[in-house]
Each structure stands twice: as structure tokens, then as C-alpha cells.
Amino acid sequence: MRFAKTVACIFSVLSVCLLGQRISSQTPVAGNRIVIAASTLFDGKGHVLRDTRVVVSGSKIVATDAKAGPVDYDLRGLTVLPGWIDAHAHITWIFGKDGKNAGMGGTSQEDTYKAASNAWLTLMAGFTTIQSPGSPNDIPLRDSIVAGIIPGPRILTAAEPLIGRGAQSGTPDEIRAYVRKQKEAGADLIKIFASQSIRQGGGMTLSQEQLNAACDEAKKLGLRTLVHAYKEAVRAATLAGCTEIEHGTMATDEDLKLMAEKGTYLDPQAGLIIENYLLHKGQYIGTSGYTAEGFEAMEKVLSLNHELVQRATKIPGLKVVFGTDAVAGSHGRNAEEFIDRVRDGGVEPMAAMVSANSLGAEALGMGDQIGSIAPDLQADIIALDGDPLKDITAVRRVVFVMKGGIVYKNVARTAIPAYAGVQP
Ligand SMILES: [Zn+2]
């Protein structure tokens, strides 16, 4: 696999090489043709198509053609749409043997199986691509999925994040060297922590100069940058030319307008992350970074997050993508964030879908590969029992999952439990 990839890289330009790394080689039968019938189809860009058929050949979509046949999968009566993209999921985060939060996990067999289970639950919940920002353990998981050893979503990872610690984070040159090291380790993007946890106040932990160095070096290497930022760090990361702001809590409208002007993506979290902490409080409290005081602050943060999403949706031109910050306890429940965004953040249901489809793909620099139902794109197709435009809780009822032309899930509607994907 590695040898074949290396050979392919020698004969191809860099971009094709990277593409080979990202797209799964879990290959469907070559030339295999599949026709899917849909009565309601979202194209991923905000349009609804009625009574059509999607033709898939190998791993790609070749056409939408109402006259195509014979039909292999009859998904009429459901809502058919592109597989979702979660811009922020910590796929290896697990609960340990004692049931407590074990963070990004270790490398024991149990930890590895749990990470593989997270990948499976995420795929079954309709997420065909995720971005993990990041853990070194993501790399073998990503590569095992690409190699077809285990099923899971396409994973893009930051490997080891750059954690801001003021002057201790290093000089701009040292920060540039750190960014290059992540690229060499196999990172698809660079994750930067420019603020403390919001539970500790959210103060800025990198200077403007340090942020400039990190995001500029990544750009030179052709890598995107995701910046964990609250309050004033949002503006600093935007001015540094970083690609995407994670969280963004307590950003002002002026900060958000600057992001819109500069084309900086925003990935806020309307609810799932904090709801999950509160749901699993006993398993988090006392583990690294989770104190009683931090839990007390969470209710307040939750309302600040609702308020941020409400304001962000009103800023013209601001590109808001879908990301959950999924950690232990929320893998497979990623779609709950759609419900939070619509119910508590005032997001239009179709805008919520697009944020995890074509806009999410564009933010990954993969808009020509995933996120839409269109010819030449990867055949990542899911179906929901219900119409999320009328009832957003339909996102919990994923009954069909195809990724790269392979069907991983196709179940009777009655087989979906009321609250799918809850982890043991
Ligand atoms: Zn995170």
C-alpha cells in the first residue's frame, strides 16, 4: 500500500498525491453500477430535487438521471443527501476501563478497539468525513480506514496540536519548525490553541506574532489552520490569516464581520459538546482539565454559545461550518448538534445541512471531491427517515449510508432506535 502510494506520488503532482492519501481505497467492485431512486434529494448546496435517480459507478457519482434504471436501492419516501462532514471530532477520545474520561486514549488493544468503535458509530450516524484536531493516534486509524482494514469515516487529522503557552510556546522560528514537524508526521492540517479553555476564562495564549508565524508557515506548506479561539484571539487569528476559528465564544459582531470579510470559516458549537459533558459529568469530573468549577461555568458557556450562533447566522457572508467537538460519549451522536443549532441557534434547517455538506467540504479544500451530489464526486450518500426541513430531529434517523460507493448501512426504518448511537 505504502509502496504503491509512493510510486503513484513519483509520477504525479503533489495535489494528486495528497488526494490519494485522503480518499479511501476501500474499493467497490470496479465498474460496478448502482442506481438509487429518491423522491426527495438535497444536492448539498441548498437545492431540493424531486423524483430523481442517482447513478453511481465504482466510488463516484456519475449522474442524476430520473430515467436511469434498474433501481438497486429504492430510497423513495426518505430524504437523500450527501454524507455529512464534521469539521471537529476527536475520534480517538474514549472512556477508560474505569469508565472515566481517558482523553485521546492510549495505545492498548482496548483503547484501539474503542477508537475503531468511535469510527464505526460516526459512520453509522451518517458522517462520511470528519476532521480530527488532533491526536497522533488518529494517524494509524485514518490509514487503516483508507486501507480498507476497518470501516469508518474519511479522517483528516492535525496530529499533535500547537498548544499556546505564552512565551514558552517558542519563538516564531521555533513555531514554524513545529508546524513543519507535524506535516512530516502526516498531518492533513494544523491545529492551534490560541486561548485557554473557556472553563478557565478563555484568555489568549499566543501572541499575534506567534499566531502569524504558525498560520503563515502552514500556508507555505499547503496546510490549513484550525484555531481554538475565544474573545480577542478570534480577531488575532483572523488577522494572522488562519483558515478556521473553532468555538469563537465571546467574539464581537465586529470580529465576526472581519472574519466574513477575510473569508475565515467559523465552526461554533451550539450544544452537543456541553450537553455531553453534563450528561457524562461523573465520568469527566476529576479527570485532566475537568474541575467542579469548570462544570459550574458550563451552563453559562452554553447560553453564550447559543447567543454566538444566533449572532453568527445574522452576519452577511460569514461562512459557518458544522463541527461538534465530539469527545468520549458523543461519537455517533454528532447529529445532535444540528438540532441544537436549529432549535437554540436560530439556524435554518437547510443552512444547517449545507454547513455539513458543500460548505463543510469547501472549508476542507475538498469541494470538488465531497459534500455534494453531482457527477465526479465521491459517492457519499445518506438517507434520513423524515424531512429535516420540517422536523430537524429526522437527523437522528439515518437509515442508509454509502461512502465511496460502498453501502455500509441499509436498514428498515423500524430498526433505528429512538436515540441512535448512544454508547454503552
Ligand atoms: Zn476540540
PDB file of N, CA and C in Angstrom, residues 20 47 53 102 123 180 188 228 282 307 387:
ATOM      1  N   GLY A  20      -4.741  11.172  -3.053  1.00  0.00           N
ATOM      2  CA  GLY A  20      -4.640   9.728  -2.872  1.00  0.00           C
ATOM      3  C   GLY A  20      -4.600   9.360  -1.403  1.00  0.00           C
ATOM      4  N   HIS A  47     -30.234  23.009  -2.728  1.00  0.00           N
ATOM      5  CA  HIS A  47     -31.347  22.735  -3.639  1.00  0.00           C
ATOM      6  C   HIS A  47     -32.009  21.399  -3.311  1.00  0.00           C
ATOM      7  N   ARG A  53     -33.039   9.970  -9.822  1.00  0.00           N
ATOM      8  CA  ARG A  53     -32.221   8.786  -9.521  1.00  0.00           C
ATOM      9  C   ARG A  53     -30.754   9.187  -9.588  1.00  0.00           C
ATOM     10  N   ALA A 102     -10.752   9.214  29.383  1.00  0.00           N
ATOM     11  CA  ALA A 102      -9.330   8.873  29.196  1.00  0.00           C
ATOM     12  C   ALA A 102      -8.722   9.751  28.106  1.00  0.00           C
ATOM     13  N   LEU A 123     -19.645   6.780  11.406  1.00  0.00           N
ATOM     14  CA  LEU A 123     -20.071   6.460  10.034  1.00  0.00           C
ATOM     15  C   LEU A 123     -21.552   6.065  10.010  1.00  0.00           C
ATOM     16  N   ARG A 180       6.246  22.452  10.705  1.00  0.00           N
ATOM     17  CA  ARG A 180       6.848  21.565   9.687  1.00  0.00           C
ATOM     18  C   ARG A 180       6.921  20.124  10.204  1.00  0.00           C
ATOM     19  N   ASP A 188      -2.784  16.437   8.136  1.00  0.00           N
ATOM     20  CA  ASP A 188      -3.513  16.983   6.982  1.00  0.00           C
ATOM     21  C   ASP A 188      -3.804  18.464   7.186  1.00  0.00           C
ATOM     22  N   HIS A 228      -8.318  27.169  17.851  1.00  0.00           N
ATOM     23  CA  HIS A 228      -9.186  27.194  19.036  1.00  0.00           C
ATOM     24  C   HIS A 228      -9.072  28.608  19.608  1.00  0.00           C
ATOM     25  N   GLY A 282     -20.184  12.650  35.743  1.00  0.00           N
ATOM     26  CA  GLY A 282     -19.456  11.775  36.667  1.00  0.00           C
ATOM     27  C   GLY A 282     -18.228  11.139  36.037  1.00  0.00           C
ATOM     28  N   GLU A 307     -25.982  32.101  21.947  1.00  0.00           N
ATOM     29  CA  GLU A 307     -26.011  33.500  21.544  1.00  0.00           C
ATOM     30  C   GLU A 307     -25.025  33.748  20.391  1.00  0.00           C
ATOM     31  N   ASP A 387     -38.128  14.380   7.097  1.00  0.00           N
ATOM     32  CA  ASP A 387     -37.667  15.556   6.367  1.00  0.00           C
ATOM     33  C   ASP A 387     -37.111  16.561   7.374  1.00  0.00           C
TER      34      ASP A 387
END
